[in-house]
PDB file of C-alpha atoms in Angstrom:
ATOM      1  CA  MET A   1      21.786  10.603   5.377  1.00 88.00           C
ATOM      2  CA  ALA A   2      19.647  11.813   2.103  1.00 86.00           C
ATOM      3  CA  ARG A   3      17.893  15.044   2.099  1.00 88.00           C
ATOM      4  CA  ILE A   4      14.353  15.210   1.058  1.00 85.00           C
ATOM      5  CA  ILE A   5      11.777  18.062   1.080  1.00 85.00           C
ATOM      6  CA  ASP A   6       8.671  17.242   3.559  1.00 80.00           C
ATOM      7  CA  ASP A   7       5.176  18.229   2.690  1.00 76.00           C
ATOM      8  CA  PHE A   8       5.526  21.411   4.387  1.00 83.00           C
ATOM      9  CA  GLY A   9       8.692  22.493   2.444  1.00 83.00           C
ATOM     10  CA  TYR A  10      11.467  21.865   4.917  1.00 87.00           C
ATOM     11  CA  ARG A  11      14.531  20.214   3.877  1.00 90.00           C
ATOM     12  CA  ILE A  12      14.801  17.299   6.393  1.00 88.00           C
ATOM     13  CA  LYS A  13      17.589  14.403   6.593  1.00 91.00           C
ATOM     14  CA  ILE A  14      16.533  10.807   6.770  1.00 89.00           C
ATOM     15  CA  PRO A  15      18.611   7.525   6.864  1.00 91.00           C
ATOM     16  CA  ASP A  16      19.554   6.066   3.546  1.00 91.00           C
ATOM     17  CA  GLU A  17      17.770   2.877   4.431  1.00 91.00           C
ATOM     18  CA  GLU A  18      14.524   4.793   4.764  1.00 91.00           C
ATOM     19  CA  PHE A  19      15.312   6.618   1.620  1.00 91.00           C
ATOM     20  CA  LEU A  20      15.740   3.381  -0.352  1.00 91.00           C
ATOM     21  CA  ALA A  21      12.471   1.914   1.115  1.00 92.00           C
ATOM     22  CA  LEU A  22      10.678   5.215  -0.167  1.00 90.00           C
ATOM     23  CA  THR A  23      12.357   5.046  -3.615  1.00 91.00           C
ATOM     24  CA  LEU A  24      11.175   0.927  -3.746  1.00 92.00           C
ATOM     25  CA  VAL A  25       7.472   1.710  -2.638  1.00 90.00           C
ATOM     26  CA  ASP A  26       7.472   4.534  -5.472  1.00 89.00           C
ATOM     27  CA  ASN A  27       8.695   1.912  -8.072  1.00 90.00           C
ATOM     28  CA  GLY A  28       6.338  -0.904  -7.370  1.00 87.00           C
ATOM     29  CA  ILE A  29       7.948  -3.126  -5.309  1.00 89.00           C
ATOM     30  CA  ASN A  30       5.754  -6.309  -3.830  1.00 88.00           C
ATOM     31  CA  PRO A  31       6.172  -5.652  -0.345  1.00 87.00           C
ATOM     32  CA  HIS A  32       5.118  -9.180   1.027  1.00 84.00           C
ATOM     33  CA  LYS A  33       8.267 -10.408  -0.987  1.00 87.00           C
ATOM     34  CA  THR A  34      10.949 -11.383   1.476  1.00 86.00           C
ATOM     35  CA  MET A  35      14.139  -9.380   1.023  1.00 88.00           C
ATOM     36  CA  LYS A  36      17.913 -10.390   2.453  1.00 90.00           C
ATOM     37  CA  LYS A  37      18.008  -7.644   4.913  1.00 90.00           C
ATOM     38  CA  ARG A  38      15.359  -7.624   7.444  1.00 91.00           C
ATOM     39  CA  SER A  39      15.537  -3.958   8.623  1.00 92.00           C
ATOM     40  CA  LEU A  40      15.044  -2.715   5.204  1.00 92.00           C
ATOM     41  CA  HIS A  41      11.949  -5.172   4.633  1.00 92.00           C
ATOM     42  CA  LYS A  42      10.412  -3.834   7.570  1.00 91.00           C
ATOM     43  CA  LYS A  43      10.740  -0.413   6.430  1.00 92.00           C
ATOM     44  CA  VAL A  44       9.376  -1.157   3.258  1.00 92.00           C
ATOM     45  CA  MET A  45       6.405  -2.718   4.762  1.00 90.00           C
ATOM     46  CA  ASP A  46       5.945   0.350   6.975  1.00 89.00           C
ATOM     47  CA  GLU A  47       5.949   2.794   4.029  1.00 90.00           C
ATOM     48  CA  TYR A  48       3.674   0.512   2.056  1.00 89.00           C
ATOM     49  CA  LYS A  49       1.328   0.277   5.293  1.00 86.00           C
ATOM     50  CA  ARG A  50       1.575   4.022   5.843  1.00 87.00           C
ATOM     51  CA  ARG A  51       0.714   4.605   2.179  1.00 87.00           C
ATOM     52  CA  LEU A  52      -2.282   2.249   2.253  1.00 85.00           C
ATOM     53  CA  VAL A  53      -3.873   3.995   5.071  1.00 81.00           C
ATOM     54  CA  ILE A  54      -3.474   7.437   3.569  1.00 83.00           C
ATOM     55  CA  ASN A  55      -4.972   6.384   0.446  1.00 81.00           C
ATOM     56  CA  ILE A  56      -7.784   4.791   2.008  1.00 79.00           C
ATOM     57  CA  ALA A  57      -8.401   7.668   4.231  1.00 78.00           C
ATOM     58  CA  GLY A  58      -8.365  10.090   1.397  1.00 79.00           C
ATOM     59  CA  PHE A  59     -10.934   8.098  -0.510  1.00 76.00           C
ATOM     60  CA  ALA A  60     -13.235   7.502   2.428  1.00 75.00           C
ATOM     61  CA  LYS A  61     -13.189  11.308   2.976  1.00 75.00           C
ATOM     62  CA  LYS A  62     -14.413  11.712  -0.836  1.00 75.00           C
ATOM     63  CA  SER A  63     -17.013   9.114  -1.190  1.00 71.00           C
ATOM     64  CA  THR A  64     -20.434   8.382   0.350  1.00 66.00           C
ATOM     65  CA  LYS A  65     -20.185   4.515   0.197  1.00 64.00           C
ATOM     66  CA  ASN A  66     -20.916   2.423   3.408  1.00 62.00           C
ATOM     67  CA  SER A  67     -19.227  -0.570   2.011  1.00 63.00           C
ATOM     68  CA  ILE A  68     -15.736   0.965   2.632  1.00 65.00           C
ATOM     69  CA  THR A  69     -16.547   1.453   6.565  1.00 65.00           C
ATOM     70  CA  HIS A  70     -17.650  -2.118   6.616  1.00 66.00           C
ATOM     71  CA  GLN A  71     -14.230  -3.371   5.191  1.00 62.00           C
ATOM     72  CA  LEU A  72     -12.437  -1.062   7.552  1.00 65.00           C
ATOM     73  CA  SER A  73     -14.020  -2.666  10.569  1.00 64.00           C
ATOM     74  CA  LYS A  74     -12.016  -5.743  10.195  1.00 61.00           C
ATOM     75  CA  LYS A  75      -8.211  -4.730  11.104  1.00 66.00           C
ATOM     76  CA  ASN A  76      -6.210  -7.197   9.109  1.00 73.00           C
ATOM     77  CA  TRP A  77      -3.612  -6.018   6.327  1.00 73.00           C
ATOM     78  CA  LYS A  78      -4.822  -8.207   3.766  1.00 74.00           C
ATOM     79  CA  LYS A  79      -8.349  -6.612   4.207  1.00 73.00           C
ATOM     80  CA  LEU A  80      -6.644  -3.105   3.699  1.00 76.00           C
ATOM     81  CA  ASP A  81      -5.192  -4.485   0.608  1.00 78.00           C
ATOM     82  CA  ASN A  82      -8.100  -5.656  -0.907  1.00 77.00           C
ATOM     83  CA  VAL A  83      -9.941  -2.089   0.213  1.00 76.00           C
ATOM     84  CA  ASN A  84      -6.843  -0.336  -1.625  1.00 77.00           C
ATOM     85  CA  LYS A  85      -7.412  -2.623  -4.712  1.00 78.00           C
ATOM     86  CA  LEU A  86     -11.258  -1.677  -4.720  1.00 75.00           C
ATOM     87  CA  ILE A  87     -10.223   2.074  -4.652  1.00 75.00           C
ATOM     88  CA  LEU A  88      -8.068   1.485  -7.260  1.00 74.00           C
ATOM     89  CA  GLN A  89     -10.327  -0.315  -9.423  1.00 70.00           C
ATOM     90  CA  HIS A  90     -13.030   2.106  -8.746  1.00 63.00           C
ATOM     91  CA  SER A  91     -11.005   4.917  -9.992  1.00 60.00           C
ATOM     92  CA  ARG A  92     -10.392   3.058 -13.151  1.00 60.00           C
ATOM     93  CA  THR A  93     -13.537   1.491 -14.278  1.00 58.00           C
ATOM     94  CA  LYS A  94     -15.873   2.895 -12.163  1.00 56.00           C
ATOM     95  CA  LYS A  95     -17.157  -0.705 -11.189  1.00 51.00           C
ATOM     96  CA  ASN A  96     -17.974  -2.323  -7.628  1.00 51.00           C
ATOM     97  CA  ILE A  97     -15.588  -5.251  -7.909  1.00 53.00           C
ATOM     98  CA  ILE A  98     -13.810  -6.115  -4.928  1.00 55.00           C
ATOM     99  CA  PRO A  99     -10.728  -8.148  -6.180  1.00 55.00           C
ATOM    100  CA  LYS A 100      -9.174 -11.440  -4.785  1.00 59.00           C
ATOM    101  CA  SER A 101      -6.268 -11.112  -2.585  1.00 54.00           C
ATOM    102  CA  ARG A 102      -4.913 -14.206  -3.846  1.00 51.00           C
ATOM    103  CA  ARG A 103      -4.176 -15.110  -7.606  1.00 52.00           C
ATOM    104  CA  THR A 104      -6.601 -17.930  -9.149  1.00 55.00           C
ATOM    105  CA  ARG A 105      -4.820 -20.411 -10.875  1.00 53.00           C
ATOM    106  CA  LYS A 106      -6.296 -22.222 -13.905  1.00 55.00           C
ATOM    107  CA  LYS A 107      -6.635 -25.895 -13.832  1.00 56.00           C
ATOM    108  CA  ARG A 108      -4.746 -27.968 -16.490  1.00 58.00           C
ATOM    109  CA  LYS A 109      -6.734 -30.611 -18.159  1.00 57.00           C
TER     110      LYS A 109
END
């Protein structure tokens, strides 16, 4: 059991697997990559999705754009991933570019 401090300042105990999932998401692991431990992979995905929703909700409160509500009407995790990338891109460069969810490959001649 690992001890952490929650948002209200209380010390709580969480299982080691959840703590490992928190640290992996903090360090920027790719959550879509499969892991050997299924239970750890599920906890990493849950933590990643929780952070996505918190990030999008915080940005939606601050912004007045209607394009985000249009994107959120489709409840797919790939769409939420794209909205999160849009938020990060907007905060970096202030451009309205929606990135592609897959990498584009260069064609070899």
